Short mmCIF file of C-alpha atoms in Angstrom, two decimals:
data_model
loop_
_atom_site.label_atom_id
_atom_site.label_comp_id
_atom_site.label_asym_id
_atom_site.label_seq_id
_atom_site.Cartn_x
_atom_site.Cartn_y
_atom_site.Cartn_z
CA MET A 242 -3.30 -0.95 5.71
CA LYS A 243 0.35 0.49 6.51
CA LEU A 244 2.40 2.00 4.04
CA GLY A 245 6.38 3.13 4.65
CA ILE A 246 7.16 5.91 2.51
CA VAL A 247 10.95 5.05 1.32
CA GLY A 248 13.71 6.95 -0.70
CA LEU A 249 17.31 8.38 -0.87
CA PRO A 250 17.58 11.33 1.19
CA ASN A 251 16.47 14.66 -1.03
CA VAL A 252 14.00 13.02 -2.70
CA GLY A 253 10.70 14.83 -1.67
CA LYS A 254 9.71 12.13 1.26
CA SER A 255 9.06 13.90 3.92
CA THR A 256 7.24 16.80 1.73
CA LEU A 257 5.39 13.80 0.35
CA PHE A 258 4.58 13.13 3.89
CA ASN A 259 3.78 16.18 5.11
CA SER A 260 1.82 16.82 2.29
CA MET A 261 -0.90 13.50 2.82
CA THR A 262 -1.08 13.70 5.99
CA LEU A 263 -0.78 17.46 6.88
CA GLY A 264 2.10 16.16 9.13
CA LYS A 265 5.09 17.88 10.50
CA ALA A 266 8.19 15.63 9.84
CA GLU A 267 10.84 17.88 8.91
CA ALA A 268 11.69 18.09 5.50
CA ALA A 269 14.84 19.93 5.29
CA ASN A 270 17.55 19.62 2.45
CA TYR A 271 20.46 17.66 3.84
CA PRO A 272 20.28 13.81 4.49
CA PHE A 273 18.78 12.00 7.99
CA CYS A 274 16.83 14.70 9.41
CA THR A 275 13.79 12.45 9.43
CA ILE A 276 15.52 10.34 12.74
CA ASP A 277 13.01 8.49 13.56
CA PRO A 278 9.74 7.08 11.28
CA ASN A 279 6.77 9.55 11.54
CA ILE A 280 2.84 8.25 11.34
CA GLY A 281 0.11 9.83 10.00
CA VAL A 282 -3.46 7.90 9.16
CA VAL A 283 -4.86 9.20 6.11
CA ALA A 284 -9.18 8.96 5.76
CA VAL A 285 -9.70 6.68 2.21
CA PRO A 286 -12.02 9.68 0.38
CA ASP A 287 -15.09 7.76 -0.74
CA LYS A 288 -17.71 9.90 -1.95
CA ARG A 289 -20.24 6.82 -1.16
CA LEU A 290 -20.02 7.20 2.41
CA ASP A 291 -21.56 10.68 1.91
CA ARG A 292 -24.39 9.61 0.09
CA LEU A 293 -25.04 6.76 3.10
CA THR A 294 -24.40 8.95 5.83
CA GLN A 295 -27.49 10.99 4.23
CA MET A 296 -29.45 8.50 3.19
CA TYR A 297 -29.56 6.63 6.86
CA ASN A 298 -29.14 10.04 8.61
CA SER A 299 -26.19 8.26 10.20
CA ALA A 300 -25.24 9.74 13.41
CA LYS A 301 -21.00 8.67 12.47
CA THR A 302 -19.74 8.19 9.43
CA THR A 303 -15.83 5.94 9.94
CA PRO A 304 -13.59 6.37 6.49
CA ALA A 305 -11.42 2.91 5.57
CA VAL A 306 -8.37 4.58 6.70
CA ILE A 307 -4.30 4.43 5.37
CA GLU A 308 -1.06 4.57 8.10
CA PHE A 309 1.33 6.51 6.35
CA VAL A 310 5.37 5.80 7.66
CA ASP A 311 7.34 8.38 6.89
CA ILE A 312 10.87 6.07 6.84
CA ALA A 313 14.20 7.98 7.57
CA GLY A 314 16.88 8.46 3.73
CA LEU A 315 18.90 5.52 2.80
CA VAL A 316 22.10 5.27 1.64
CA LYS A 317 24.61 2.61 0.01
CA GLY A 318 25.67 0.83 3.27
CA ALA A 319 22.85 0.53 5.34
CA SER A 320 22.39 -3.13 5.20
CA LYS A 321 26.00 -3.05 7.10
CA GLY A 322 25.10 -0.44 9.66
CA GLU A 323 26.35 3.23 7.09
CA GLY A 324 23.82 5.94 7.62
CA LEU A 325 21.03 4.62 10.05
CA GLY A 326 22.05 1.32 8.90
CA ASN A 327 19.54 -1.38 10.56
CA LYS A 328 17.26 1.26 12.04
CA PHE A 329 16.11 2.09 8.44
CA LEU A 330 15.64 -1.54 7.58
CA SER A 331 13.66 -1.92 10.25
CA HIS A 332 10.93 0.06 10.37
CA ILE A 333 10.01 -1.12 6.29
CA ARG A 334 10.29 -4.68 8.01
CA GLU A 335 7.04 -2.88 9.87
CA VAL A 336 4.44 -2.40 6.58
CA ASP A 337 2.76 -3.80 4.43
CA ALA A 338 4.48 -2.23 1.33
CA ILE A 339 6.43 0.28 0.45
CA VAL A 340 5.72 3.41 -1.06
CA HIS A 341 8.91 4.01 -2.85
CA VAL A 342 9.55 7.95 -4.15
CA VAL A 343 12.13 8.42 -6.45
CA ARG A 344 13.15 12.26 -7.34
CA CYS A 345 12.90 12.69 -12.07
CA PHE A 346 12.89 16.68 -11.68
CA VAL A 347 15.91 18.68 -11.59
CA ASP A 348 16.39 21.35 -9.32
CA PRO A 349 20.78 22.96 -9.11
CA ASN A 350 18.98 24.19 -5.50
CA VAL A 351 17.91 20.59 -3.88
CA ILE A 352 21.60 18.84 -3.94
CA HIS A 353 21.17 14.55 -4.56
CA VAL A 354 23.21 12.52 -2.67
CA ASP A 355 25.46 10.71 -5.48
CA GLY A 356 25.58 13.94 -7.39
CA ASN A 357 23.24 13.68 -10.57
CA ILE A 358 19.28 12.90 -11.30
CA ASN A 359 19.02 8.63 -12.72
CA PRO A 360 16.34 7.11 -10.44
CA THR A 361 17.50 3.88 -12.17
CA ARG A 362 20.45 3.76 -10.56
CA ASP A 363 18.49 5.37 -7.15
CA ILE A 364 16.06 2.33 -6.83
CA GLU A 365 19.19 0.05 -7.60
CA THR A 366 20.35 1.55 -4.49
CA ILE A 367 17.96 0.92 -2.22
CA ASN A 368 16.78 -2.66 -3.98
CA LEU A 369 20.64 -4.21 -3.52
CA GLU A 370 20.52 -2.76 0.36
CA LEU A 371 17.08 -4.57 0.98
CA ILE A 372 18.28 -7.89 -0.74
CA PHE A 373 22.03 -7.66 1.32
CA SER A 374 19.25 -7.40 4.57
CA ASP A 375 17.26 -10.49 3.48
CA MET A 376 20.47 -12.37 2.21
CA GLU A 377 21.66 -12.52 6.21
CA ILE A 378 18.44 -13.90 7.19
CA ILE A 379 18.11 -16.69 4.83
CA GLU A 380 21.76 -17.48 4.87
CA ARG A 381 21.51 -17.99 8.61
CA ARG A 382 18.49 -19.85 8.15
CA LEU A 383 19.38 -22.35 5.60
CA SER A 384 22.68 -23.50 7.63
CA LYS A 385 20.36 -23.46 11.08
CA THR A 386 17.03 -25.85 8.51
CA THR A 387 20.13 -28.09 6.75
CA LYS A 388 21.79 -28.92 10.08
CA ALA A 389 18.33 -29.82 10.90
CA MET A 390 17.07 -31.56 8.10
CA MET A 391 19.96 -34.05 9.43
CA GLY A 392 17.63 -35.30 12.07
CA ASN A 393 14.59 -34.15 10.57
CA LYS A 394 13.92 -35.27 6.67
CA ALA A 395 10.71 -33.96 6.65
CA LEU A 396 12.58 -30.18 6.58
CA LYS A 397 13.72 -30.97 2.75
CA LYS A 398 10.98 -28.83 1.38
CA GLU A 399 12.13 -25.95 3.55
CA VAL A 400 15.64 -26.31 2.40
CA ASP A 401 14.67 -26.28 -0.61
CA ILE A 402 12.73 -23.06 -0.80
CA LEU A 403 15.58 -21.51 1.12
CA THR A 404 18.00 -22.40 -2.01
CA LYS A 405 15.65 -21.22 -3.77
CA ILE A 406 15.41 -17.60 -3.12
CA LYS A 407 18.94 -17.28 -1.83
CA GLU A 408 19.36 -18.05 -5.27
CA SER A 409 17.05 -15.43 -6.70
CA LEU A 410 18.83 -13.69 -4.50
CA GLU A 411 22.11 -14.02 -5.12
CA ALA A 412 20.93 -12.73 -9.32
CA GLY A 413 19.40 -9.94 -8.03
CA THR A 414 15.78 -10.80 -8.09
CA PRO A 415 13.41 -9.46 -4.91
CA VAL A 416 11.62 -12.46 -3.23
CA ARG A 417 7.92 -10.63 -4.37
CA MET A 418 9.47 -11.73 -8.26
CA LEU A 419 9.43 -15.37 -7.66
CA GLU A 420 6.55 -17.56 -7.24
CA PHE A 421 5.32 -20.97 -5.32
CA GLU A 422 2.56 -22.87 -6.96
CA ASP A 423 1.81 -24.59 -3.32
CA PRO A 424 0.05 -22.11 -1.09
CA ASP A 425 1.46 -23.78 2.29
CA ASP A 426 5.01 -22.80 -0.43
CA ARG A 427 3.98 -19.01 -0.30
CA ALA A 428 2.04 -19.30 3.58
CA PHE A 429 6.20 -20.17 4.27
CA VAL A 430 7.91 -17.46 2.09
CA ASN A 431 5.57 -15.23 3.58
CA SER A 432 6.68 -16.74 7.29
CA LEU A 433 9.97 -15.13 6.34
CA ASP A 434 9.40 -11.41 6.73
CA LEU A 435 11.59 -10.29 3.95
CA LEU A 436 11.48 -7.28 2.60
CA THR A 437 12.71 -7.81 -0.66
CA ASP A 438 8.83 -9.48 -0.22
CA LYS A 439 6.63 -6.51 0.36
CA PRO A 440 4.68 -5.52 -2.27
CA VAL A 441 6.54 -1.57 -3.91
CA LEU A 442 4.87 1.24 -5.32
CA TYR A 443 6.85 3.58 -6.99
CA ALA A 444 6.19 7.67 -6.73
CA ALA A 445 8.21 9.54 -9.14
CA ASN A 446 8.67 12.32 -8.17
CA VAL A 447 8.75 14.90 -10.89
CA SER A 448 8.42 19.08 -11.50
CA GLU A 449 5.19 21.11 -11.76
CA ASP A 450 5.72 21.17 -15.70
CA ASP A 451 6.21 17.14 -15.50
CA LEU A 452 2.62 17.04 -13.83
CA ALA A 453 -0.40 17.74 -16.60
CA ASP A 454 0.80 14.71 -19.14
CA ASP A 455 1.28 11.93 -15.95
CA GLY A 456 5.07 12.49 -16.50
CA GLU A 457 4.82 11.29 -20.22
CA SER A 458 7.70 13.00 -21.61
CA ASN A 459 9.89 13.03 -18.79
CA GLU A 460 12.95 10.54 -20.12
CA ASN A 461 13.21 9.38 -15.69
CA VAL A 462 9.76 8.53 -15.53
CA LYS A 463 9.77 6.40 -18.43
CA ALA A 464 13.12 4.64 -16.37
CA VAL A 465 10.71 3.99 -13.61
CA ARG A 466 7.95 3.15 -15.40
CA GLU A 467 9.61 0.37 -17.78
CA LEU A 468 11.63 -0.94 -14.29
CA ALA A 469 8.40 -1.47 -12.70
CA LYS A 470 6.50 -2.99 -14.97
CA LYS A 471 9.70 -6.17 -15.17
CA GLU A 472 8.96 -6.38 -11.25
CA GLY A 473 5.34 -6.71 -11.53
CA SER A 474 4.96 -2.43 -9.23
CA GLU A 475 2.68 -0.15 -9.78
CA VAL A 476 3.41 3.30 -10.31
CA PHE A 477 2.11 6.42 -9.78
CA VAL A 478 3.03 10.14 -10.86
CA LEU A 479 3.32 13.12 -8.74
CA CYS A 480 4.94 16.65 -7.98
CA ALA A 481 5.73 16.83 -3.86
CA LYS A 482 5.83 20.56 -4.19
CA ILE A 483 2.77 20.70 -5.72
CA GLU A 484 1.18 18.35 -3.25
CA GLU A 485 2.59 20.69 -0.29
CA GLU A 486 1.27 22.79 -2.12
CA ILE A 487 -2.39 22.10 -1.98
CA SER A 488 -2.69 19.84 1.56
CA GLU A 489 -4.20 22.56 3.56
CA LEU A 490 -7.36 24.07 0.65
CA ASP A 491 -10.45 23.18 0.76
CA ASN A 492 -12.16 20.52 -1.70
CA ASP A 493 -13.86 23.16 -4.09
CA GLU A 494 -10.46 25.33 -3.70
CA LYS A 495 -7.82 21.42 -4.41
CA ALA A 496 -9.91 20.68 -7.53
CA GLU A 497 -9.69 24.34 -9.08
CA PHE A 498 -5.87 24.52 -8.53
CA LEU A 499 -5.20 21.30 -10.33
CA ALA A 500 -7.84 21.63 -13.00
CA ASP A 501 -5.88 24.77 -14.08
CA LEU A 502 -2.79 22.35 -13.62
CA GLY A 503 -4.63 20.21 -15.91
CA VAL A 504 -4.35 17.44 -13.56
CA LYS A 505 -7.02 14.85 -12.64
CA GLY A 506 -7.51 14.21 -8.95
CA SER A 507 -4.84 14.59 -6.08
CA GLY A 508 -1.64 12.51 -5.33
CA LEU A 509 -2.94 11.08 -2.03
CA ASP A 510 -6.04 9.49 -4.24
CA ARG A 511 -4.06 8.21 -7.15
CA LEU A 512 -1.90 7.09 -4.51
CA ILE A 513 -4.61 5.49 -2.86
CA LYS A 514 -5.94 4.18 -5.61
CA ALA A 515 -2.81 2.58 -6.89
CA SER A 516 -2.46 0.91 -3.20
CA TYR A 517 -5.02 -0.68 -3.19
CA LYS A 518 -4.91 -2.63 -6.90
CA LEU A 519 -1.33 -2.90 -5.42
CA LEU A 520 -2.39 -5.20 -2.33
CA GLY A 521 -5.86 -6.52 -3.97
CA LEU A 522 -7.94 -5.13 -1.63
CA ILE A 523 -11.13 -3.47 -1.77
CA SER A 524 -14.13 -1.96 0.74
CA PHE A 525 -17.66 -2.61 1.18
CA LEU A 526 -20.13 -0.57 3.31
CA THR A 527 -22.16 -0.79 6.45
CA SER A 528 -25.23 1.64 6.99
CA GLY A 529 -27.54 2.44 9.10
CA PRO A 530 -28.86 5.14 11.97
CA ASP A 531 -25.73 4.62 14.40
CA GLU A 532 -22.82 5.23 11.77
CA THR A 533 -22.45 4.56 8.30
CA ARG A 534 -18.75 2.62 7.66
CA ALA A 535 -15.75 1.89 4.60
CA TRP A 536 -14.07 -1.48 6.16
CA THR A 537 -11.39 -2.61 3.66
CA ILE A 538 -10.72 -6.18 2.69
CA LYS A 539 -8.81 -8.31 0.32
CA ASN A 540 -10.28 -9.08 -3.10
CA GLY A 541 -11.90 -12.60 -2.83
CA THR A 542 -12.62 -12.81 0.36
CA LYS A 543 -16.23 -14.86 1.38
CA ALA A 544 -18.93 -12.49 3.85
CA PRO A 545 -18.39 -14.56 7.06
CA GLN A 546 -15.09 -13.96 7.17
CA ALA A 547 -16.09 -9.97 5.96
CA ALA A 548 -18.09 -9.84 8.52
CA GLY A 549 -15.00 -11.10 11.06
CA LYS A 550 -13.56 -8.27 10.32
CA ILE A 551 -16.66 -6.86 11.74
CA HIS A 552 -16.67 -8.52 14.93
CA THR A 553 -15.55 -12.14 15.54
CA ASP A 554 -18.75 -13.32 16.55
CA PHE A 555 -20.22 -12.04 13.31
CA GLU A 556 -17.74 -14.87 11.28
CA ARG A 557 -18.31 -16.91 13.81
CA GLY A 558 -21.75 -16.85 14.00
CA PHE A 559 -22.94 -16.37 10.64
CA ILE A 560 -26.33 -17.27 8.93
CA ARG A 561 -26.29 -14.74 5.72
CA ALA A 562 -25.42 -11.44 4.29
CA GLU A 563 -28.20 -9.24 2.61
CA VAL A 564 -26.71 -7.16 -0.12
CA VAL A 565 -27.09 -4.77 -2.32
CA PRO A 566 -24.81 -2.95 -5.15
CA PHE A 567 -24.35 0.89 -3.95
CA ALA A 568 -24.98 2.06 -6.98
CA ASP A 569 -28.54 0.21 -7.40
CA LEU A 570 -29.25 1.53 -3.65
CA ASP A 571 -28.04 5.05 -4.64
CA ARG A 572 -29.70 5.27 -7.40
CA LEU A 573 -33.14 4.09 -5.68
CA GLY A 574 -32.14 5.80 -2.10
CA SER A 575 -33.38 3.99 -0.15
CA MET A 576 -33.18 0.00 1.10
CA ASN A 577 -37.01 -0.10 0.92
CA ALA A 578 -37.02 0.51 -2.36
CA ALA A 579 -34.45 -1.62 -3.55
CA LYS A 580 -36.28 -4.51 -1.88
CA GLU A 581 -39.39 -3.70 -3.91
CA GLN A 582 -37.35 -3.67 -7.42
CA GLY A 583 -35.33 -7.68 -6.27
CA LEU A 584 -31.79 -6.23 -5.64
CA VAL A 585 -31.30 -6.81 -2.06
CA ARG A 586 -29.99 -10.58 -2.13
CA SER A 587 -29.61 -12.61 0.59
CA GLU A 588 -26.24 -14.37 0.12
CA GLY A 589 -24.84 -17.60 1.98
CA LYS A 590 -21.04 -18.37 3.43
CA ASP A 591 -19.42 -19.29 -0.26
CA TYR A 592 -20.95 -15.35 -1.04
CA VAL A 593 -17.39 -13.67 -2.44
CA VAL A 594 -18.06 -9.76 -1.43
CA LYS A 595 -17.57 -6.97 -4.46
CA ASP A 596 -15.89 -3.18 -3.98
CA GLY A 597 -19.13 -1.16 -3.72
CA ASP A 598 -21.12 -3.80 -1.60
CA VAL A 599 -23.99 -2.22 1.16
CA ILE A 600 -24.34 -5.25 2.92
CA LEU A 601 -26.12 -6.05 6.49
CA PHE A 602 -24.86 -9.67 8.25
CA ARG A 603 -27.53 -11.63 9.75
CA PHE A 604 -25.91 -14.03 12.99
CA ASN A 605 -25.98 -16.54 15.81
CA VAL A 606 -24.22 -16.77 18.66
#
């Protein structure tokens, strides 16, 4: 999973990136201090892996990972080349989802590119630039396909879809909000790789005082939540400054620090949970003496395709999957005990993998 962290200049993007990844992105009080995207890979915290590693005495533990890309701050006119312009937009095109950092804190010592705090306006600024960029792509594609349709009537469906997208963008509606009943239509839209089709997770960056109640008393956070609800997007609240302070603490110190603040879990934990929910992802687990590992898949993935995440031969030669829920394995303490209780199931090609399934794939090639 690759997440792009975006936002206007000076909203806390690079501070957030540094705290999440222990990276070295320069955080400064002026626009465009992040010129090239900074990339950091973060392990997804999963206590289930620790338990399985202990249970199987695994030589190696491999968690799922998320790749964060810190993308330079955007300004009005980026779609026309202002600021870092098209360079910024090309970086967004490479990610699976957008983490849009929105400034919801007031600090006279940190300048705002538009002079005052207004999260709805800030979100609109970035959304409009993404819409303008998509409009250029759609208008070119629509013109080309309409001409080609003169000699190939089968292209009419594509023209209809492109027209629907164009009308949506002209109305200021992101493509991700459009519904397509036909899976083939949705597949065609996905192939266009449009910026406004990417899922968005809003990160409301608040002051330390607003963190304990999850931003409930912050009017700026309320505005972000209302906007996200209309879009069907996710929102999580964090204080990038606090995240930076706790990023180098060990787990015990971090837990104590957060408890003193009255906060449950770090911003990274909340971001990961929200990202998995937004993208419809789950993890299944494999474990043995050599390695315990978490594998990230789409919710609804069937056993053979899950096996293919490990190796294509596993999917090609799939016979069956021996499955036990982690909760049962954890409670009983061993695979043998789970088998004695009849809790290890043999599942075939139509089995839909569940989050936390511990699986041993049987295959033959």
